[in-house]
PDB file of C-alpha atoms in Angstrom:
ATOM      1  CA  UNK X   1      -0.007   0.049   0.069  1.00  0.00           C
ATOM      2  CA  UNK X   2       2.875   2.285   0.782  1.00  0.00           C
ATOM      3  CA  UNK X   3       4.433   1.719  -2.553  1.00  0.00           C
ATOM      4  CA  UNK X   4       1.214   2.296  -4.351  1.00  0.00           C
ATOM      5  CA  UNK X   5       0.772   5.527  -2.604  1.00  0.00           C
ATOM      6  CA  UNK X   6       4.300   6.660  -3.424  1.00  0.00           C
ATOM      7  CA  UNK X   7       3.699   5.845  -7.042  1.00  0.00           C
ATOM      8  CA  UNK X   8       0.553   7.934  -7.062  1.00  0.00           C
ATOM      9  CA  UNK X   9       2.455  10.843  -5.485  1.00  0.00           C
ATOM     10  CA  UNK X  10       5.145  10.529  -8.100  1.00  0.00           C
ATOM     11  CA  UNK X  11       2.569  10.357 -10.864  1.00  0.00           C
ATOM     12  CA  UNK X  12       0.632  13.379  -9.549  1.00  0.00           C
ATOM     13  CA  UNK X  13       4.004  15.306  -9.267  1.00  0.00           C
ATOM     14  CA  UNK X  14       4.885  14.448 -12.919  1.00  0.00           C
ATOM     15  CA  UNK X  15       1.702  15.854 -14.368  1.00  0.00           C
ATOM     16  CA  UNK X  16       2.284  19.541 -13.681  1.00  0.00           C
ATOM     17  CA  UNK X  17       5.874  19.008 -15.286  1.00  0.00           C
ATOM     18  CA  UNK X  18       4.251  17.376 -18.334  1.00  0.00           C
ATOM     19  CA  UNK X  19       1.516  20.063 -18.820  1.00  0.00           C
ATOM     20  CA  UNK X  20       4.228  22.782 -18.533  1.00  0.00           C
ATOM     21  CA  UNK X  21       6.417  21.021 -21.168  1.00  0.00           C
ATOM     22  CA  UNK X  22       3.406  20.661 -23.463  1.00  0.00           C
ATOM     23  CA  UNK X  23       2.526  24.264 -23.082  1.00  0.00           C
ATOM     24  CA  UNK X  24       6.173  25.425 -23.698  1.00  0.00           C
ATOM     25  CA  UNK X  25       6.392  23.494 -26.887  1.00  0.00           C
ATOM     26  CA  UNK X  26       2.970  24.733 -27.952  1.00  0.00           C
ATOM     27  CA  UNK X  27       3.751  28.312 -27.297  1.00  0.00           C
ATOM     28  CA  UNK X  28       7.185  27.965 -29.025  1.00  0.00           C
ATOM     29  CA  UNK X  29       5.536  26.313 -32.174  1.00  0.00           C
ATOM     30  CA  UNK X  30       3.067  29.023 -32.429  1.00  0.00           C
ATOM     31  CA  UNK X  31       5.675  31.800 -32.191  1.00  0.00           C
ATOM     32  CA  UNK X  32       7.737  30.125 -34.808  1.00  0.00           C
ATOM     33  CA  UNK X  33       4.762  29.850 -37.129  1.00  0.00           C
ATOM     34  CA  UNK X  34       4.108  33.576 -36.544  1.00  0.00           C
ATOM     35  CA  UNK X  35       7.712  34.551 -37.210  1.00  0.00           C
ATOM     36  CA  UNK X  36       7.943  32.232 -40.285  1.00  0.00           C
ATOM     37  CA  UNK X  37       4.785  33.848 -41.697  1.00  0.00           C
ATOM     38  CA  UNK X  38       6.178  37.269 -41.256  1.00  0.00           C
ATOM     39  CA  UNK X  39       9.306  36.184 -43.139  1.00  0.00           C
ATOM     40  CA  UNK X  40       7.431  34.602 -45.975  1.00  0.00           C
ATOM     41  CA  UNK X  41       5.131  37.600 -46.342  1.00  0.00           C
ATOM     42  CA  UNK X  42       8.094  39.890 -46.588  1.00  0.00           C
ATOM     43  CA  UNK X  43       9.868  37.790 -49.139  1.00  0.00           C
ATOM     44  CA  UNK X  44       6.681  37.190 -51.175  1.00  0.00           C
ATOM     45  CA  UNK X  45       5.544  40.888 -50.888  1.00  0.00           C
ATOM     46  CA  UNK X  46       2.267  39.800 -49.536  1.00  0.00           C
ATOM     47  CA  UNK X  47       1.862  42.285 -46.783  1.00  0.00           C
ATOM     48  CA  UNK X  48      -1.242  42.473 -44.580  1.00  0.00           C
ATOM     49  CA  UNK X  49      -3.815  44.917 -45.879  1.00  0.00           C
ATOM     50  CA  UNK X  50      -3.413  47.220 -42.937  1.00  0.00           C
ATOM     51  CA  UNK X  51      -1.122  50.127 -41.922  1.00  0.00           C
ATOM     52  CA  UNK X  52       2.332  49.396 -40.329  1.00  0.00           C
ATOM     53  CA  UNK X  53       1.134  50.665 -36.915  1.00  0.00           C
ATOM     54  CA  UNK X  54      -1.909  48.387 -36.905  1.00  0.00           C
ATOM     55  CA  UNK X  55       0.259  45.536 -38.141  1.00  0.00           C
ATOM     56  CA  UNK X  56       2.602  45.986 -35.115  1.00  0.00           C
ATOM     57  CA  UNK X  57      -0.443  45.915 -32.722  1.00  0.00           C
ATOM     58  CA  UNK X  58      -1.677  42.768 -34.383  1.00  0.00           C
ATOM     59  CA  UNK X  59       1.683  41.156 -34.058  1.00  0.00           C
ATOM     60  CA  UNK X  60       1.974  42.048 -30.270  1.00  0.00           C
ATOM     61  CA  UNK X  61      -1.527  40.806 -29.649  1.00  0.00           C
ATOM     62  CA  UNK X  62      -0.738  37.479 -31.581  1.00  0.00           C
ATOM     63  CA  UNK X  63       2.445  37.095 -29.397  1.00  0.00           C
ATOM     64  CA  UNK X  64       0.512  37.608 -26.158  1.00  0.00           C
ATOM     65  CA  UNK X  65      -2.117  35.079 -27.185  1.00  0.00           C
ATOM     66  CA  UNK X  66       0.719  32.535 -27.962  1.00  0.00           C
ATOM     67  CA  UNK X  67       2.530  32.938 -24.701  1.00  0.00           C
ATOM     68  CA  UNK X  68      -0.188  33.897 -22.036  1.00  0.00           C
ATOM     69  CA  UNK X  69      -0.926  30.420 -20.621  1.00  0.00           C
ATOM     70  CA  UNK X  70       2.869  29.638 -20.575  1.00  0.00           C
ATOM     71  CA  UNK X  71       3.610  32.912 -18.756  1.00  0.00           C
ATOM     72  CA  UNK X  72       0.804  32.145 -16.240  1.00  0.00           C
ATOM     73  CA  UNK X  73       2.317  28.796 -15.351  1.00  0.00           C
ATOM     74  CA  UNK X  74       5.833  30.244 -15.161  1.00  0.00           C
ATOM     75  CA  UNK X  75       4.723  32.911 -12.700  1.00  0.00           C
ATOM     76  CA  UNK X  76       2.959  30.282 -10.628  1.00  0.00           C
ATOM     77  CA  UNK X  77       6.146  28.246 -10.425  1.00  0.00           C
ATOM     78  CA  UNK X  78       8.327  31.319  -9.432  1.00  0.00           C
ATOM     79  CA  UNK X  79       5.948  33.590  -7.521  1.00  0.00           C
ATOM     80  CA  UNK X  80       3.031  31.392  -6.485  1.00  0.00           C
ATOM     81  CA  UNK X  81      -0.659  32.135  -6.799  1.00  0.00           C
ATOM     82  CA  UNK X  82      -0.135  35.851  -6.204  1.00  0.00           C
ATOM     83  CA  UNK X  83       2.241  36.177  -9.036  1.00  0.00           C
ATOM     84  CA  UNK X  84       0.137  34.051 -11.139  1.00  0.00           C
ATOM     85  CA  UNK X  85      -2.940  36.318 -10.748  1.00  0.00           C
ATOM     86  CA  UNK X  86      -0.764  39.426 -11.153  1.00  0.00           C
ATOM     87  CA  UNK X  87       0.506  38.081 -14.504  1.00  0.00           C
ATOM     88  CA  UNK X  88      -2.870  37.088 -15.692  1.00  0.00           C
ATOM     89  CA  UNK X  89      -4.222  40.622 -14.915  1.00  0.00           C
ATOM     90  CA  UNK X  90      -1.410  42.259 -16.618  1.00  0.00           C
ATOM     91  CA  UNK X  91      -1.698  40.151 -19.818  1.00  0.00           C
ATOM     92  CA  UNK X  92      -5.440  40.637 -20.051  1.00  0.00           C
ATOM     93  CA  UNK X  93      -5.035  44.390 -19.400  1.00  0.00           C
ATOM     94  CA  UNK X  94      -2.496  44.606 -22.144  1.00  0.00           C
ATOM     95  CA  UNK X  95      -4.765  42.577 -24.547  1.00  0.00           C
ATOM     96  CA  UNK X  96      -7.765  44.728 -23.689  1.00  0.00           C
ATOM     97  CA  UNK X  97      -5.925  47.920 -24.375  1.00  0.00           C
ATOM     98  CA  UNK X  98      -4.477  46.759 -27.731  1.00  0.00           C
ATOM     99  CA  UNK X  99      -7.876  45.415 -28.802  1.00  0.00           C
ATOM    100  CA  UNK X 100      -9.656  48.707 -27.700  1.00  0.00           C
ATOM    101  CA  UNK X 101      -7.023  50.702 -29.699  1.00  0.00           C
ATOM    102  CA  UNK X 102      -7.671  48.629 -32.732  1.00  0.00           C
ATOM    103  CA  UNK X 103     -11.394  49.149 -32.428  1.00  0.00           C
ATOM    104  CA  UNK X 104     -11.676  52.902 -31.688  1.00  0.00           C
ATOM    105  CA  UNK X 105      -8.537  54.279 -33.403  1.00  0.00           C
ATOM    106  CA  UNK X 106      -8.085  51.940 -36.479  1.00  0.00           C
ATOM    107  CA  UNK X 107     -11.695  51.016 -36.841  1.00  0.00           C
ATOM    108  CA  UNK X 108     -10.629  47.388 -37.118  1.00  0.00           C
ATOM    109  CA  UNK X 109     -14.218  46.220 -36.864  1.00  0.00           C
ATOM    110  CA  UNK X 110     -15.149  42.915 -35.530  1.00  0.00           C
ATOM    111  CA  UNK X 111     -11.904  41.380 -34.238  1.00  0.00           C
ATOM    112  CA  UNK X 112     -11.186  37.766 -35.095  1.00  0.00           C
ATOM    113  CA  UNK X 113      -9.031  35.050 -33.548  1.00  0.00           C
ATOM    114  CA  UNK X 114      -6.269  34.597 -34.297  1.00  0.00           C
ATOM    115  CA  UNK X 115      -5.588  38.391 -34.907  1.00  0.00           C
ATOM    116  CA  UNK X 116      -3.321  37.690 -37.888  1.00  0.00           C
ATOM    117  CA  UNK X 117      -4.642  35.100 -40.459  1.00  0.00           C
ATOM    118  CA  UNK X 118      -1.885  32.345 -40.595  1.00  0.00           C
ATOM    119  CA  UNK X 119      -0.385  32.097 -44.099  1.00  0.00           C
ATOM    120  CA  UNK X 120      -1.734  29.296 -46.231  1.00  0.00           C
ATOM    121  CA  UNK X 121       1.524  27.831 -47.696  1.00  0.00           C
ATOM    122  CA  UNK X 122      -0.335  25.722 -50.280  1.00  0.00           C
ATOM    123  CA  UNK X 123      -1.999  28.749 -51.857  1.00  0.00           C
ATOM    124  CA  UNK X 124       0.190  31.869 -50.923  1.00  0.00           C
ATOM    125  CA  UNK X 125       3.699  30.406 -51.740  1.00  0.00           C
ATOM    126  CA  UNK X 126       3.660  30.548 -55.521  1.00  0.00           C
ATOM    127  CA  UNK X 127       6.469  29.996 -57.907  1.00  0.00           C
ATOM    128  CA  UNK X 128       7.871  32.903 -59.898  1.00  0.00           C
ATOM    129  CA  UNK X 129       5.691  34.818 -62.228  1.00  0.00           C
ATOM    130  CA  UNK X 130       7.078  33.260 -65.318  1.00  0.00           C
ATOM    131  CA  UNK X 131       5.885  29.761 -64.274  1.00  0.00           C
ATOM    132  CA  UNK X 132       2.222  30.990 -64.110  1.00  0.00           C
ATOM    133  CA  UNK X 133       2.215  32.976 -67.377  1.00  0.00           C
ATOM    134  CA  UNK X 134      -0.140  30.602 -69.195  1.00  0.00           C
ATOM    135  CA  UNK X 135      -3.866  30.483 -68.513  1.00  0.00           C
ATOM    136  CA  UNK X 136      -5.565  27.569 -66.626  1.00  0.00           C
ATOM    137  CA  UNK X 137      -6.875  26.206 -69.935  1.00  0.00           C
ATOM    138  CA  UNK X 138      -3.363  25.859 -71.265  1.00  0.00           C
ATOM    139  CA  UNK X 139      -2.128  24.325 -67.993  1.00  0.00           C
ATOM    140  CA  UNK X 140      -4.688  21.410 -68.070  1.00  0.00           C
ATOM    141  CA  UNK X 141      -6.181  18.878 -70.415  1.00  0.00           C
ATOM    142  CA  UNK X 142      -9.716  17.582 -70.248  1.00  0.00           C
ATOM    143  CA  UNK X 143     -10.275  14.003 -71.293  1.00  0.00           C
ATOM    144  CA  UNK X 144     -12.871  13.552 -73.988  1.00  0.00           C
ATOM    145  CA  UNK X 145     -14.535  10.502 -72.543  1.00  0.00           C
ATOM    146  CA  UNK X 146     -13.939  10.862 -68.730  1.00  0.00           C
ATOM    147  CA  UNK X 147     -13.957  14.643 -68.489  1.00  0.00           C
ATOM    148  CA  UNK X 148     -11.080  14.427 -66.155  1.00  0.00           C
ATOM    149  CA  UNK X 149      -8.784  17.505 -65.704  1.00  0.00           C
ATOM    150  CA  UNK X 150      -5.171  16.544 -65.969  1.00  0.00           C
ATOM    151  CA  UNK X 151      -2.296  18.955 -65.843  1.00  0.00           C
ATOM    152  CA  UNK X 152       0.079  19.010 -68.841  1.00  0.00           C
ATOM    153  CA  UNK X 153       3.658  18.018 -68.263  1.00  0.00           C
ATOM    154  CA  UNK X 154       5.002  21.262 -69.840  1.00  0.00           C
ATOM    155  CA  UNK X 155       3.124  23.336 -67.238  1.00  0.00           C
ATOM    156  CA  UNK X 156       3.642  21.336 -64.059  1.00  0.00           C
ATOM    157  CA  UNK X 157       4.860  23.606 -61.327  1.00  0.00           C
ATOM    158  CA  UNK X 158       7.904  22.837 -59.035  1.00  0.00           C
ATOM    159  CA  UNK X 159       7.435  20.269 -56.482  1.00  0.00           C
ATOM    160  CA  UNK X 160       7.477  22.655 -53.500  1.00  0.00           C
ATOM    161  CA  UNK X 161       4.469  24.693 -54.912  1.00  0.00           C
ATOM    162  CA  UNK X 162       2.582  21.740 -56.444  1.00  0.00           C
ATOM    163  CA  UNK X 163      -0.919  20.935 -55.361  1.00  0.00           C
ATOM    164  CA  UNK X 164      -2.943  17.828 -56.135  1.00  0.00           C
ATOM    165  CA  UNK X 165      -6.327  19.329 -56.818  1.00  0.00           C
ATOM    166  CA  UNK X 166      -8.091  20.200 -60.114  1.00  0.00           C
ATOM    167  CA  UNK X 167      -6.379  23.364 -61.595  1.00  0.00           C
ATOM    168  CA  UNK X 168      -9.640  25.405 -62.119  1.00  0.00           C
ATOM    169  CA  UNK X 169     -11.079  24.472 -58.811  1.00  0.00           C
ATOM    170  CA  UNK X 170      -7.742  25.224 -56.884  1.00  0.00           C
ATOM    171  CA  UNK X 171      -7.371  28.584 -58.732  1.00  0.00           C
ATOM    172  CA  UNK X 172     -10.959  29.660 -57.879  1.00  0.00           C
ATOM    173  CA  UNK X 173     -10.204  28.737 -54.155  1.00  0.00           C
ATOM    174  CA  UNK X 174      -6.987  30.682 -54.320  1.00  0.00           C
ATOM    175  CA  UNK X 175      -8.770  33.735 -55.643  1.00  0.00           C
ATOM    176  CA  UNK X 176     -11.560  33.455 -53.033  1.00  0.00           C
ATOM    177  CA  UNK X 177      -8.966  33.027 -50.267  1.00  0.00           C
ATOM    178  CA  UNK X 178      -6.970  36.127 -51.518  1.00  0.00           C
ATOM    179  CA  UNK X 179     -10.012  38.222 -51.598  1.00  0.00           C
ATOM    180  CA  UNK X 180     -10.931  37.271 -48.043  1.00  0.00           C
ATOM    181  CA  UNK X 181      -7.528  38.328 -46.901  1.00  0.00           C
ATOM    182  CA  UNK X 182      -7.648  41.701 -48.698  1.00  0.00           C
ATOM    183  CA  UNK X 183     -11.285  42.475 -47.737  1.00  0.00           C
ATOM    184  CA  UNK X 184     -11.814  45.562 -45.549  1.00  0.00           C
ATOM    185  CA  UNK X 185     -13.594  44.902 -42.190  1.00  0.00           C
ATOM    186  CA  UNK X 186     -17.185  45.735 -41.863  1.00  0.00           C
ATOM    187  CA  UNK X 187     -17.809  49.298 -40.332  1.00  0.00           C
ATOM    188  CA  UNK X 188     -19.531  49.006 -36.971  1.00  0.00           C
ATOM    189  CA  UNK X 189     -22.298  51.198 -35.813  1.00  0.00           C
ATOM    190  CA  UNK X 190     -22.654  52.417 -32.184  1.00  0.00           C
ATOM    191  CA  UNK X 191     -24.629  49.224 -31.114  1.00  0.00           C
ATOM    192  CA  UNK X 192     -21.897  47.041 -32.724  1.00  0.00           C
ATOM    193  CA  UNK X 193     -19.055  49.109 -31.118  1.00  0.00           C
ATOM    194  CA  UNK X 194     -20.645  48.684 -27.687  1.00  0.00           C
ATOM    195  CA  UNK X 195     -21.123  44.964 -28.195  1.00  0.00           C
ATOM    196  CA  UNK X 196     -17.531  44.456 -29.341  1.00  0.00           C
ATOM    197  CA  UNK X 197     -16.242  46.631 -26.452  1.00  0.00           C
ATOM    198  CA  UNK X 198     -18.212  44.380 -24.064  1.00  0.00           C
ATOM    199  CA  UNK X 199     -16.516  41.367 -25.432  1.00  0.00           C
ATOM    200  CA  UNK X 200     -13.090  42.897 -25.166  1.00  0.00           C
ATOM    201  CA  UNK X 201     -13.773  44.044 -21.589  1.00  0.00           C
ATOM    202  CA  UNK X 202     -15.248  40.774 -20.432  1.00  0.00           C
ATOM    203  CA  UNK X 203     -11.984  39.187 -19.284  1.00  0.00           C
ATOM    204  CA  UNK X 204     -11.240  42.170 -17.129  1.00  0.00           C
ATOM    205  CA  UNK X 205     -14.755  42.216 -15.611  1.00  0.00           C
ATOM    206  CA  UNK X 206     -14.411  38.515 -14.826  1.00  0.00           C
ATOM    207  CA  UNK X 207     -11.098  39.074 -13.061  1.00  0.00           C
ATOM    208  CA  UNK X 208     -12.447  41.946 -11.134  1.00  0.00           C
ATOM    209  CA  UNK X 209     -15.436  40.034 -10.016  1.00  0.00           C
ATOM    210  CA  UNK X 210     -13.133  37.094  -8.986  1.00  0.00           C
ATOM    211  CA  UNK X 211     -11.282  39.411  -6.748  1.00  0.00           C
ATOM    212  CA  UNK X 212     -14.491  40.828  -5.235  1.00  0.00           C
ATOM    213  CA  UNK X 213     -16.371  37.594  -4.650  1.00  0.00           C
ATOM    214  CA  UNK X 214     -13.901  34.773  -4.837  1.00  0.00           C
ATOM    215  CA  UNK X 215     -13.388  31.852  -7.164  1.00  0.00           C
ATOM    216  CA  UNK X 216     -16.168  29.845  -5.548  1.00  0.00           C
ATOM    217  CA  UNK X 217     -18.844  32.488  -6.029  1.00  0.00           C
ATOM    218  CA  UNK X 218     -21.393  32.033  -8.730  1.00  0.00           C
ATOM    219  CA  UNK X 219     -21.348  35.877  -9.394  1.00  0.00           C
ATOM    220  CA  UNK X 220     -18.256  35.930 -11.677  1.00  0.00           C
ATOM    221  CA  UNK X 221     -19.558  33.021 -13.700  1.00  0.00           C
ATOM    222  CA  UNK X 222     -22.916  34.680 -14.092  1.00  0.00           C
ATOM    223  CA  UNK X 223     -21.515  38.069 -14.918  1.00  0.00           C
ATOM    224  CA  UNK X 224     -19.084  36.798 -17.552  1.00  0.00           C
ATOM    225  CA  UNK X 225     -21.971  34.813 -19.155  1.00  0.00           C
ATOM    226  CA  UNK X 226     -24.300  37.612 -19.285  1.00  0.00           C
ATOM    227  CA  UNK X 227     -21.596  39.853 -20.908  1.00  0.00           C
ATOM    228  CA  UNK X 228     -20.879  37.284 -23.566  1.00  0.00           C
ATOM    229  CA  UNK X 229     -24.581  36.654 -24.373  1.00  0.00           C
ATOM    230  CA  UNK X 230     -25.250  40.350 -24.417  1.00  0.00           C
ATOM    231  CA  UNK X 231     -22.427  41.028 -26.877  1.00  0.00           C
ATOM    232  CA  UNK X 232     -23.563  38.227 -29.152  1.00  0.00           C
ATOM    233  CA  UNK X 233     -27.189  39.385 -29.017  1.00  0.00           C
ATOM    234  CA  UNK X 234     -26.177  42.888 -30.080  1.00  0.00           C
ATOM    235  CA  UNK X 235     -24.152  41.610 -32.962  1.00  0.00           C
ATOM    236  CA  UNK X 236     -26.609  38.936 -34.142  1.00  0.00           C
ATOM    237  CA  UNK X 237     -28.690  41.426 -36.218  1.00  0.00           C
ATOM    238  CA  UNK X 238     -25.665  42.847 -38.035  1.00  0.00           C
ATOM    239  CA  UNK X 239     -25.982  42.362 -41.834  1.00  0.00           C
ATOM    240  CA  UNK X 240     -23.219  42.435 -44.484  1.00  0.00           C
ATOM    241  CA  UNK X 241     -20.495  40.794 -42.449  1.00  0.00           C
ATOM    242  CA  UNK X 242     -17.547  39.241 -44.273  1.00  0.00           C
ATOM    243  CA  UNK X 243     -17.136  35.470 -44.245  1.00  0.00           C
ATOM    244  CA  UNK X 244     -14.353  35.554 -41.677  1.00  0.00           C
ATOM    245  CA  UNK X 245     -16.406  37.810 -39.446  1.00  0.00           C
ATOM    246  CA  UNK X 246     -19.382  35.414 -39.622  1.00  0.00           C
ATOM    247  CA  UNK X 247     -17.106  32.599 -38.761  1.00  0.00           C
ATOM    248  CA  UNK X 248     -15.803  34.524 -35.713  1.00  0.00           C
ATOM    249  CA  UNK X 249     -19.281  35.081 -34.374  1.00  0.00           C
ATOM    250  CA  UNK X 250     -19.958  31.370 -34.806  1.00  0.00           C
ATOM    251  CA  UNK X 251     -16.873  30.509 -32.920  1.00  0.00           C
ATOM    252  CA  UNK X 252     -17.887  32.787 -30.118  1.00  0.00           C
ATOM    253  CA  UNK X 253     -21.256  31.065 -29.962  1.00  0.00           C
ATOM    254  CA  UNK X 254     -19.643  27.719 -29.658  1.00  0.00           C
ATOM    255  CA  UNK X 255     -17.268  28.859 -26.962  1.00  0.00           C
ATOM    256  CA  UNK X 256     -20.448  29.458 -24.717  1.00  0.00           C
ATOM    257  CA  UNK X 257     -20.170  25.634 -24.193  1.00  0.00           C
ATOM    258  CA  UNK X 258     -16.969  26.375 -22.144  1.00  0.00           C
ATOM    259  CA  UNK X 259     -19.228  27.665 -19.458  1.00  0.00           C
ATOM    260  CA  UNK X 260     -20.025  24.018 -18.570  1.00  0.00           C
ATOM    261  CA  UNK X 261     -16.338  23.550 -18.025  1.00  0.00           C
ATOM    262  CA  UNK X 262     -15.733  26.513 -15.822  1.00  0.00           C
ATOM    263  CA  UNK X 263     -15.912  26.713 -12.068  1.00  0.00           C
ATOM    264  CA  UNK X 264     -18.161  26.680 -10.059  1.00  0.00           C
ATOM    265  CA  UNK X 265     -20.553  25.058 -12.591  1.00  0.00           C
ATOM    266  CA  UNK X 266     -17.935  22.432 -13.405  1.00  0.00           C
ATOM    267  CA  UNK X 267     -17.184  21.677  -9.836  1.00  0.00           C
ATOM    268  CA  UNK X 268     -20.807  21.008  -8.769  1.00  0.00           C
ATOM    269  CA  UNK X 269     -22.395  19.702 -11.886  1.00  0.00           C
ATOM    270  CA  UNK X 270     -20.141  18.829 -14.951  1.00  0.00           C
ATOM    271  CA  UNK X 271     -17.009  17.129 -13.406  1.00  0.00           C
ATOM    272  CA  UNK X 272     -18.667  14.004 -12.029  1.00  0.00           C
ATOM    273  CA  UNK X 273     -20.739  13.477 -15.252  1.00  0.00           C
ATOM    274  CA  UNK X 274     -17.829  14.005 -17.607  1.00  0.00           C
ATOM    275  CA  UNK X 275     -15.462  11.635 -15.617  1.00  0.00           C
ATOM    276  CA  UNK X 276     -18.269   9.050 -15.494  1.00  0.00           C
ATOM    277  CA  UNK X 277     -18.772   9.325 -19.289  1.00  0.00           C
ATOM    278  CA  UNK X 278     -15.060   9.036 -19.946  1.00  0.00           C
ATOM    279  CA  UNK X 279     -14.774   6.082 -17.669  1.00  0.00           C
ATOM    280  CA  UNK X 280     -17.731   4.458 -19.253  1.00  0.00           C
ATOM    281  CA  UNK X 281     -16.180   4.893 -22.836  1.00  0.00           C
ATOM    282  CA  UNK X 282     -12.778   3.490 -21.518  1.00  0.00           C
ATOM    283  CA  UNK X 283     -14.437   0.418 -20.007  1.00  0.00           C
ATOM    284  CA  UNK X 284     -16.863  -0.529 -22.717  1.00  0.00           C
ATOM    285  CA  UNK X 285     -15.549   0.752 -26.019  1.00  0.00           C
ATOM    286  CA  UNK X 286     -12.287  -0.949 -27.182  1.00  0.00           C
ATOM    287  CA  UNK X 287      -9.511   1.542 -27.972  1.00  0.00           C
ATOM    288  CA  UNK X 288     -11.053   4.508 -26.423  1.00  0.00           C
ATOM    289  CA  UNK X 289      -9.026   4.128 -23.175  1.00  0.00           C
ATOM    290  CA  UNK X 290      -5.880   5.327 -25.022  1.00  0.00           C
ATOM    291  CA  UNK X 291      -7.538   8.724 -25.337  1.00  0.00           C
ATOM    292  CA  UNK X 292     -10.091   8.893 -22.312  1.00  0.00           C
ATOM    293  CA  UNK X 293      -7.735   7.721 -19.500  1.00  0.00           C
ATOM    294  CA  UNK X 294      -4.998  10.390 -20.189  1.00  0.00           C
ATOM    295  CA  UNK X 295      -7.726  12.967 -20.698  1.00  0.00           C
ATOM    296  CA  UNK X 296      -9.250  12.015 -17.203  1.00  0.00           C
ATOM    297  CA  UNK X 297      -5.762  12.530 -15.734  1.00  0.00           C
ATOM    298  CA  UNK X 298      -5.113  15.918 -17.296  1.00  0.00           C
ATOM    299  CA  UNK X 299      -8.561  17.378 -17.191  1.00  0.00           C
ATOM    300  CA  UNK X 300      -8.216  18.896 -13.705  1.00  0.00           C
ATOM    301  CA  UNK X 301      -5.040  20.721 -14.815  1.00  0.00           C
ATOM    302  CA  UNK X 302      -6.451  21.866 -17.984  1.00  0.00           C
ATOM    303  CA  UNK X 303      -9.731  23.050 -16.412  1.00  0.00           C
ATOM    304  CA  UNK X 304      -7.638  24.989 -13.966  1.00  0.00           C
ATOM    305  CA  UNK X 305      -5.706  26.839 -16.574  1.00  0.00           C
ATOM    306  CA  UNK X 306      -8.015  27.210 -19.542  1.00  0.00           C
ATOM    307  CA  UNK X 307     -11.659  27.169 -18.473  1.00  0.00           C
ATOM    308  CA  UNK X 308     -11.987  30.152 -16.217  1.00  0.00           C
ATOM    309  CA  UNK X 309     -10.960  33.217 -18.198  1.00  0.00           C
ATOM    310  CA  UNK X 310      -9.545  32.402 -21.500  1.00  0.00           C
ATOM    311  CA  UNK X 311     -11.634  33.460 -24.481  1.00  0.00           C
TER     312      UNK X 311
END
């Protein structure tokens, strides 16, 4: 029994280390992607359709979103709970200031996540202009009996820029994707600006309510939910949104399900049911235990980190 107890202690002690390692790798990979996208955009002369000042703000906002959880865990390790909440408050304050500056000063409209659209290497990284001088009709051949579109050998692009879809369909998709990147944000009226301001201020309101009423109180949970629902309700009647803005509203609506995983609702209602369902799948569905059992072990750590304030 003592050996078993020591094993449990070792395993529980290893979980925070594994979680920190995963978060460090995740943050580093996101930062590398952001840096690599910036280098590729500079080399390909595919700059963002915004001013240089706005681009810098978007870059800083993206960096904060990449490292916020990792910085939180690092502050907890070094300074304890007080340092953790101080870092959380500073990061959320910085993000809110940047977003409000983008909303009010630069008229950035409905702000999406991630702030900078990741570069699609399959469509954005193109060969030199000479390789695409022919029209799509000259680059492909349509079979007379099968009507299958086949790329001609003379116009086959280099391996690093080759795609395996039909040429006409791929070019239409590339043109649509390029138009989405260059489209200007939809101007927001007073009602929509208030709704977006509520969405931006929600993390700060949530942190303030946590400081006033504590983490076990229902008031922060209810206040945050009311602000999110109010913001979505004010934006639901807005017409003429771009495709990316509509996807952002859909993402925000789906994220309302996170309230089932946020304390105190999770502690009192969701936790037992979720763990029971995961255990049921692990015991009765072959193969699912490889996923559900590690998920059951890491769910408390993830719930503590992600499901109380992150949008």
